[in-house]
CSV table of C-alpha atoms in Angstrom, one decimal:
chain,number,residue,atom,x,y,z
A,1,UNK,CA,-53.3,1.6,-46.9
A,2,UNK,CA,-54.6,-1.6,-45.2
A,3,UNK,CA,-55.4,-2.9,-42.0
A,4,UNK,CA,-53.9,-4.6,-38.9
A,5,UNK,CA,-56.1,-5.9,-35.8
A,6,UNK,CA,-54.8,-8.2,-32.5
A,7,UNK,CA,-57.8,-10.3,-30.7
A,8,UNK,CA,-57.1,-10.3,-27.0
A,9,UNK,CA,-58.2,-13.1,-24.5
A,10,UNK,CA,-58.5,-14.3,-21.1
A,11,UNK,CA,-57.6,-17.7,-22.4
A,12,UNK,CA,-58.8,-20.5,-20.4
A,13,UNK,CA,-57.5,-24.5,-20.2
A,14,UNK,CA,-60.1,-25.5,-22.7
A,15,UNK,CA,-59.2,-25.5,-26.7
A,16,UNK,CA,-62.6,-25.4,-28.0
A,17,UNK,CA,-64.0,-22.6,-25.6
A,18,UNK,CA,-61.3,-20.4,-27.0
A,19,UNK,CA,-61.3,-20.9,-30.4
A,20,UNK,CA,-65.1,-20.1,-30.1
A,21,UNK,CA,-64.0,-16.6,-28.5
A,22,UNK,CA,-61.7,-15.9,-31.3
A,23,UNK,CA,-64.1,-16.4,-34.0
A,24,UNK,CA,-66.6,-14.2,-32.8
A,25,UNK,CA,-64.4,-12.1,-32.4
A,26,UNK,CA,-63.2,-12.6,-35.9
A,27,UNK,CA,-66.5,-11.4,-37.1
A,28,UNK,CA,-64.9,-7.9,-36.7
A,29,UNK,CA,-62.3,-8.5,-39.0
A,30,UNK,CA,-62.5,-7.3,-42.7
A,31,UNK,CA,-60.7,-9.2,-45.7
A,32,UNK,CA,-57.4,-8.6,-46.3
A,33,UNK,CA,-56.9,-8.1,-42.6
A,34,UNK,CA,-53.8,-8.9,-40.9
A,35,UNK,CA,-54.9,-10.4,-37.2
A,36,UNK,CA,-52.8,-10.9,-34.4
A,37,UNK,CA,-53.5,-13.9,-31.7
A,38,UNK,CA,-51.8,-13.3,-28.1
A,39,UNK,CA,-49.9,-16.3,-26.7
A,40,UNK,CA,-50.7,-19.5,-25.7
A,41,UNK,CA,-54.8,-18.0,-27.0
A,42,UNK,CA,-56.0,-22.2,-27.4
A,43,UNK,CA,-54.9,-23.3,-23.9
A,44,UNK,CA,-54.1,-21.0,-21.0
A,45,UNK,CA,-54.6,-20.7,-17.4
A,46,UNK,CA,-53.6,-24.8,-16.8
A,47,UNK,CA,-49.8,-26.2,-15.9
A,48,UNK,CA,-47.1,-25.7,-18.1
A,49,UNK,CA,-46.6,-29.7,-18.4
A,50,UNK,CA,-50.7,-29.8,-19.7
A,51,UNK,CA,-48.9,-28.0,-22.8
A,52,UNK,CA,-46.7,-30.6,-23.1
A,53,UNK,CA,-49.5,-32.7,-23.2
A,54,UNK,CA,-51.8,-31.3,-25.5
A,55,UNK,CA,-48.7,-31.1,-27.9
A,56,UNK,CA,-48.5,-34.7,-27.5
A,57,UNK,CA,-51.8,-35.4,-28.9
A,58,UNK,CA,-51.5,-36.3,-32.4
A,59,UNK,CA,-55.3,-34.7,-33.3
A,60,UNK,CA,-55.5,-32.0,-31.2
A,61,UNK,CA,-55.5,-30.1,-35.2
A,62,UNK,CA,-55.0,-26.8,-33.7
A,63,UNK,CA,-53.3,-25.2,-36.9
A,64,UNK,CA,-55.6,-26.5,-39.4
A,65,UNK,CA,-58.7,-25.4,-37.5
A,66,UNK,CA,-56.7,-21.7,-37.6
A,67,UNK,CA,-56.1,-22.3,-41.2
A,68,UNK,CA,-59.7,-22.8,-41.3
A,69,UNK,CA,-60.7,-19.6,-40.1
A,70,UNK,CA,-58.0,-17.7,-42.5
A,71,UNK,CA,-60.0,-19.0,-45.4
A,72,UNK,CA,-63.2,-17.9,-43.8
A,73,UNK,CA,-62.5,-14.8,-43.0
A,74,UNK,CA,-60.3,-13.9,-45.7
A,75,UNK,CA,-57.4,-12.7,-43.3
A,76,UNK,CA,-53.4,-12.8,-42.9
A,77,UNK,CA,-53.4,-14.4,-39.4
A,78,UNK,CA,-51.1,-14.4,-37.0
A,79,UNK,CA,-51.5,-17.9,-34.5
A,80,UNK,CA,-50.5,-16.5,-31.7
A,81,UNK,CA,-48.1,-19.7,-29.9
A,82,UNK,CA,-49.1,-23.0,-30.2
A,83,UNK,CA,-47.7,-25.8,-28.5
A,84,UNK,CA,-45.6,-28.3,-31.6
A,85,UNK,CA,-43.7,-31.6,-30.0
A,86,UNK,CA,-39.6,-31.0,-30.0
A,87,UNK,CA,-37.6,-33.9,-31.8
A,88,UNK,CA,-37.3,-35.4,-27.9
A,89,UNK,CA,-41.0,-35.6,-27.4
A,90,UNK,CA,-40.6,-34.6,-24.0
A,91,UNK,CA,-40.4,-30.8,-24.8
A,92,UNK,CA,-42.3,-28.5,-26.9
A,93,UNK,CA,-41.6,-25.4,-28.8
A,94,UNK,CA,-44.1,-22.1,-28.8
A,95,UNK,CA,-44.5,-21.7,-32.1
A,96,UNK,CA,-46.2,-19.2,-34.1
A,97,UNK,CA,-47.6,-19.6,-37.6
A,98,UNK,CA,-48.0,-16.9,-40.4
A,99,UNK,CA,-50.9,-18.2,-42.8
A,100,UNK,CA,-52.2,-16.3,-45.3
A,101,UNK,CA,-55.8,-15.4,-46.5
A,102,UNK,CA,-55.5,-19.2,-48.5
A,103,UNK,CA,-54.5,-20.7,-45.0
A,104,UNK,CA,-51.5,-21.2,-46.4
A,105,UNK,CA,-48.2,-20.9,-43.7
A,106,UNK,CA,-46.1,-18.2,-44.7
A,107,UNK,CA,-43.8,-18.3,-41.8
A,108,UNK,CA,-43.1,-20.1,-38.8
A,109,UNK,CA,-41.0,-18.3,-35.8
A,110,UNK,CA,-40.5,-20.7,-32.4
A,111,UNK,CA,-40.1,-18.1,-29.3
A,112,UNK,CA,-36.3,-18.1,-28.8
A,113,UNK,CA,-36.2,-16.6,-25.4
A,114,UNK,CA,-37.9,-18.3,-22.5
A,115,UNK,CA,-39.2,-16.9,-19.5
A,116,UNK,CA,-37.4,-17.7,-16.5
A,117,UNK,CA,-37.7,-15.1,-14.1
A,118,UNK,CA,-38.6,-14.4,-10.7
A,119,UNK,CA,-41.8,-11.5,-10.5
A,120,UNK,CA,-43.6,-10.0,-7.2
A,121,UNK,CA,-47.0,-11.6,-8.4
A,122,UNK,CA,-49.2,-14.2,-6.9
A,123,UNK,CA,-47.3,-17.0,-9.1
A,124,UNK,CA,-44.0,-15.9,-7.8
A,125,UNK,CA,-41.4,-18.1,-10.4
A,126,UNK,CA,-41.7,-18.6,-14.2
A,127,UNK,CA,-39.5,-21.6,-15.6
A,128,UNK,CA,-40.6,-21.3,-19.3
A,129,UNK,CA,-37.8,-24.0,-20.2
A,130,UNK,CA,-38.6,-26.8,-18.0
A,131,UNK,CA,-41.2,-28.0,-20.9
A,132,UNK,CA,-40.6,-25.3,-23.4
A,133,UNK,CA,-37.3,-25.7,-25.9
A,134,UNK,CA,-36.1,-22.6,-27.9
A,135,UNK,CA,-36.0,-21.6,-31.2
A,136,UNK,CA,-33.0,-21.0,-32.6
A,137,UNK,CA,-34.1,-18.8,-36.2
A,138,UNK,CA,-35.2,-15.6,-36.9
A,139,UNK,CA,-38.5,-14.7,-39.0
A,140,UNK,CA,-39.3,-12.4,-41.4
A,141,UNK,CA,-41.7,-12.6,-43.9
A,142,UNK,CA,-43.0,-11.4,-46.8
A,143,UNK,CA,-46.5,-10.1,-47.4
A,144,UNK,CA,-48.8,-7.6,-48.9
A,145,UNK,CA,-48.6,-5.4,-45.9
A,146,UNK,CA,-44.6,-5.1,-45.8
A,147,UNK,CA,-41.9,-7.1,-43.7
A,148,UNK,CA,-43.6,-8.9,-41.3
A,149,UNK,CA,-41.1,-9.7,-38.1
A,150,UNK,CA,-42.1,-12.5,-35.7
A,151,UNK,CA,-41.7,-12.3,-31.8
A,152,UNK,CA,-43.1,-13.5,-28.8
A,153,UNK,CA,-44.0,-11.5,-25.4
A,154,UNK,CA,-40.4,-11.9,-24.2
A,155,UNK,CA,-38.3,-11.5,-27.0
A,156,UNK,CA,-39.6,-7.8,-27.2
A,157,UNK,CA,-37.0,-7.3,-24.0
A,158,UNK,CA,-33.6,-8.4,-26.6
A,159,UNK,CA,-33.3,-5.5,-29.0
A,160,UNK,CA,-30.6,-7.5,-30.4
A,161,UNK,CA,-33.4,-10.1,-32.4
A,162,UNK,CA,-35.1,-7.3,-34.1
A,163,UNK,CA,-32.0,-5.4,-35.1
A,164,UNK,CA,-31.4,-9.3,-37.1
A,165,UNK,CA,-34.6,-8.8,-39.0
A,166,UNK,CA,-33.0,-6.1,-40.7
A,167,UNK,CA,-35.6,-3.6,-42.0
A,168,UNK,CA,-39.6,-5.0,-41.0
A,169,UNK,CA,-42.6,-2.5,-41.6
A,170,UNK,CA,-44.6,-5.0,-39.2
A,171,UNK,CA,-43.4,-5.9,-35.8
A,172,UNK,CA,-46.1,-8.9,-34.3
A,173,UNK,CA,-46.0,-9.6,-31.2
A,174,UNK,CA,-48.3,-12.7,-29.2
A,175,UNK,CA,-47.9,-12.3,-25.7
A,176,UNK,CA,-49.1,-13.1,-22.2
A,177,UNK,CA,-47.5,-10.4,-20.1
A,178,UNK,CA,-47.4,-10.5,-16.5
A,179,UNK,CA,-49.6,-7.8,-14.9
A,180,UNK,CA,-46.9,-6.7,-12.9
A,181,UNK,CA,-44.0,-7.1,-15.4
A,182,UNK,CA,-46.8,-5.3,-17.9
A,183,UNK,CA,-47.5,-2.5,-16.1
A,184,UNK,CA,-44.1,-1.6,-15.5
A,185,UNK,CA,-42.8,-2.5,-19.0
A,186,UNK,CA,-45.1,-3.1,-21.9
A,187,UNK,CA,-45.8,0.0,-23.1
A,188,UNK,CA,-42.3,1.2,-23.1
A,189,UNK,CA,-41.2,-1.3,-24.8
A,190,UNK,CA,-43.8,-1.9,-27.8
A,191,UNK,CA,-43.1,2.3,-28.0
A,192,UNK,CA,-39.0,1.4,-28.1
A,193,UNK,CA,-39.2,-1.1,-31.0
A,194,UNK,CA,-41.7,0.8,-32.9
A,195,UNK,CA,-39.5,4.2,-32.7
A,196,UNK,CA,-36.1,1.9,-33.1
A,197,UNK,CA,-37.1,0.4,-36.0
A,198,UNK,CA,-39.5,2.6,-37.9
A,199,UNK,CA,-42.4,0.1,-38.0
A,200,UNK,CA,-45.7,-0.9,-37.0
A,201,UNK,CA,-46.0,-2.8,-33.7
A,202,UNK,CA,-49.0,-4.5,-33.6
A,203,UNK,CA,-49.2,-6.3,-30.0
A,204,UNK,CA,-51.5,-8.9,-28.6
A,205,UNK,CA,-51.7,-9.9,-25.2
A,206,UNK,CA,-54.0,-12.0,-22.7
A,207,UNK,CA,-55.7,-9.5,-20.6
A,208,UNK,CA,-56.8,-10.6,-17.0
A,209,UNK,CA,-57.3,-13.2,-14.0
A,210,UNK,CA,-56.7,-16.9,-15.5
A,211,UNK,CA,-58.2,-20.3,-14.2
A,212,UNK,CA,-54.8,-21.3,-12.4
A,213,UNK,CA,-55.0,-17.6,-10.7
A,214,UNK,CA,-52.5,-16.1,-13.2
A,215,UNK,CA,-52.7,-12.5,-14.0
A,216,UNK,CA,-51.9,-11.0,-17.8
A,217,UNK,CA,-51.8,-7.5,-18.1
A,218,UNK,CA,-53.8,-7.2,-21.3
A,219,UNK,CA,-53.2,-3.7,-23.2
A,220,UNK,CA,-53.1,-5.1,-26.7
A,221,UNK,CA,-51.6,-2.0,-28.7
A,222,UNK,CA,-51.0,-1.0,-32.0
A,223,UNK,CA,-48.0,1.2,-32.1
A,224,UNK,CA,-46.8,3.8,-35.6
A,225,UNK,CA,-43.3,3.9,-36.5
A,226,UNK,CA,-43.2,7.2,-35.0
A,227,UNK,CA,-44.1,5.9,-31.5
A,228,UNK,CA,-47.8,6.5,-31.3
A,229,UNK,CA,-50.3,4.6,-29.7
A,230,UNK,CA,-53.1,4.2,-32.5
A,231,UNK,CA,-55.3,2.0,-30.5
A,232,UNK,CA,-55.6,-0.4,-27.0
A,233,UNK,CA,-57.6,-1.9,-24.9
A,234,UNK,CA,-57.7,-2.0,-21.4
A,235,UNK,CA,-58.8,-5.7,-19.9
A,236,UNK,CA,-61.0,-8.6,-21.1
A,237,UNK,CA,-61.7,-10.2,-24.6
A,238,UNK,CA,-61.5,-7.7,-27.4
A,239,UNK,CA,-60.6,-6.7,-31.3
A,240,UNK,CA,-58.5,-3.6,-31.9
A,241,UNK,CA,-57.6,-2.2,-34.9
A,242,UNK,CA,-55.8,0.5,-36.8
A,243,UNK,CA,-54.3,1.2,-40.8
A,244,UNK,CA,-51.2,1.1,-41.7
A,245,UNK,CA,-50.0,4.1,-43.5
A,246,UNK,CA,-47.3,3.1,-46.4
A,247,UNK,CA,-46.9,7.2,-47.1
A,248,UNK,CA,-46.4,8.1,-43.7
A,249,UNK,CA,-43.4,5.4,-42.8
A,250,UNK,CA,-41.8,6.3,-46.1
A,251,UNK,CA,-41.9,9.8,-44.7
A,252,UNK,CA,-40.4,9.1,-41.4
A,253,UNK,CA,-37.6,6.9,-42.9
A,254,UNK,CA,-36.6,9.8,-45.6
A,255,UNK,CA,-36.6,12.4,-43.0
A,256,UNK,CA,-34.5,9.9,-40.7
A,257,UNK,CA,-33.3,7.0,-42.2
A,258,UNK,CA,-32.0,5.2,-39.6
A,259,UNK,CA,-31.3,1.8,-41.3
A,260,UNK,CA,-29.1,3.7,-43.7
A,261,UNK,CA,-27.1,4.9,-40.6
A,262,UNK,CA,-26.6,1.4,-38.8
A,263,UNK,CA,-23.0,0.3,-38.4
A,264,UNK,CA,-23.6,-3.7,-37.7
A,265,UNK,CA,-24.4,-6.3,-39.5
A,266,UNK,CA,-27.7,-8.1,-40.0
A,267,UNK,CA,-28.3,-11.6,-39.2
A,268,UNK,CA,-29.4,-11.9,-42.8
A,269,UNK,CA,-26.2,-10.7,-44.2
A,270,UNK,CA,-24.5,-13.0,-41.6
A,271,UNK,CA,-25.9,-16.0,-42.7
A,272,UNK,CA,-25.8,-15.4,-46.6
């Protein structure tokens, strides 16, 4: 057995405040760990074009200073989004980084579908694309606590992305849900995937009110393949936890083996 966690924030529009949150936070973590960031954790709660900026500084060193804290800590860590320059310079992608306990990047998956959406909130309109450019590859990788998927916040609405990943054990998920979007959805659909694909979900969100007057819907869930909730929290800045039981999703699969059953083709098998 071994361990899974997601940090959650209230992020704020200032990189070093943050990153001071997450590692005291990180002294909650155990070695060997597998931690989850929610999206956008280093810089939140300013304009979507000051992420275009901070992407534009050359020394910002936002990964290395997570790769940092890998090697400290011991932990697989999951970066949450970070803000890397498109080829055009004038766009970014939200990427997210798999390092291992080395620091070492295991996997990278840029968010492939952007938010750009109307919602009855106090921000009204969401145009994710107008500085943010999609991905274009799914992520999987491999790891000592199975196959790890990569998503982010609203890619967990295209069932389509996770059926590509073929068969994960660990479903991550960064996000910064909409409290009203959340509250209507997020539950339901960390519960769908897990159940769909027989895995962990491990989801990590920002949880509250946000300098630009933003509002997350926080939650940050752990999820079994059998569609339990094994741990959440609420609102505010927090580590949650929970095991992942290797006996117990061999079970479920055996008793229902649902990948065996599927009838279309994997984006893997596509592309080979």
């Amino acid at each position: 057995m071994v361990d899974v966690a997601a940090i959650q924030l209230v992020s704020m529009p200032d990189v070093d405040a943050n990153f001071a949150q997450v590692k005291a936070l990180m002294e909650q973590s155990k070695p060997g760990q597998l931690v989850v960031l929610p999206e956008c954790f280093a810089f939140f709660g300013g304009s979507d074009k000051a992420q275009l900026e901070l992407a534009q500084q050359p020394d910002n060193r936002i990964l290395e200073r997570l790769q940092d804290i890998a090697k400290s800590y011991q932990c697989w860590l999951v970066t949450g989004t970070l803000p890397v320059l498109s080829d055009s310079r004038q766009r970014f992608r939200a990427a997210s980084f798999c390092l291992d306990s080395n620091g070492d990047v295991r996997g990278r998956y840029d968010k492939i579908h952007l938010f750009d959406v109307s919602v009855d909130d106090s921000t009204g309109s969401y145009l994710e694309s107008r500085y943010t450019e999609p991905g274009d590859t799914v992520t999987v990788v491999e790891s000592p606590f199975g196959r790890i998927g990569m998503a982010v916040c609203y890619d967990i609405r295209f069932p389509g992305l996770f059926q590509a990943m073929e068969q994960i054990d660990v479903l991550v998920l960064p996000s910064a849900f909409t409290a009203k979007t959340g509250q209507a959805h997020w539950h339901a659909l960390l519960q769908a995937r897990s159940i769909e694909l027989q895995c962990y979900v491990v989801g990590a969100n920002q949880g509250g009110v946000h300098a630009n007057g933003r509002e997350t819907f926080g939650h940050s869930s752990i999820y079994s393949p059998w569609g339990e909730k094994i741990s959440s929290l609420e609102q505010g800045v927090g580590f949650i936890s929970g095991t992942i039981n290797t006996q117990k999703l061999s079970r479920i699969r055996r008793a229902m083996p649902v990948g065996e059953h599927k009838k279309f083709r994997s984006y893997f098998e596509q592309s080979s």
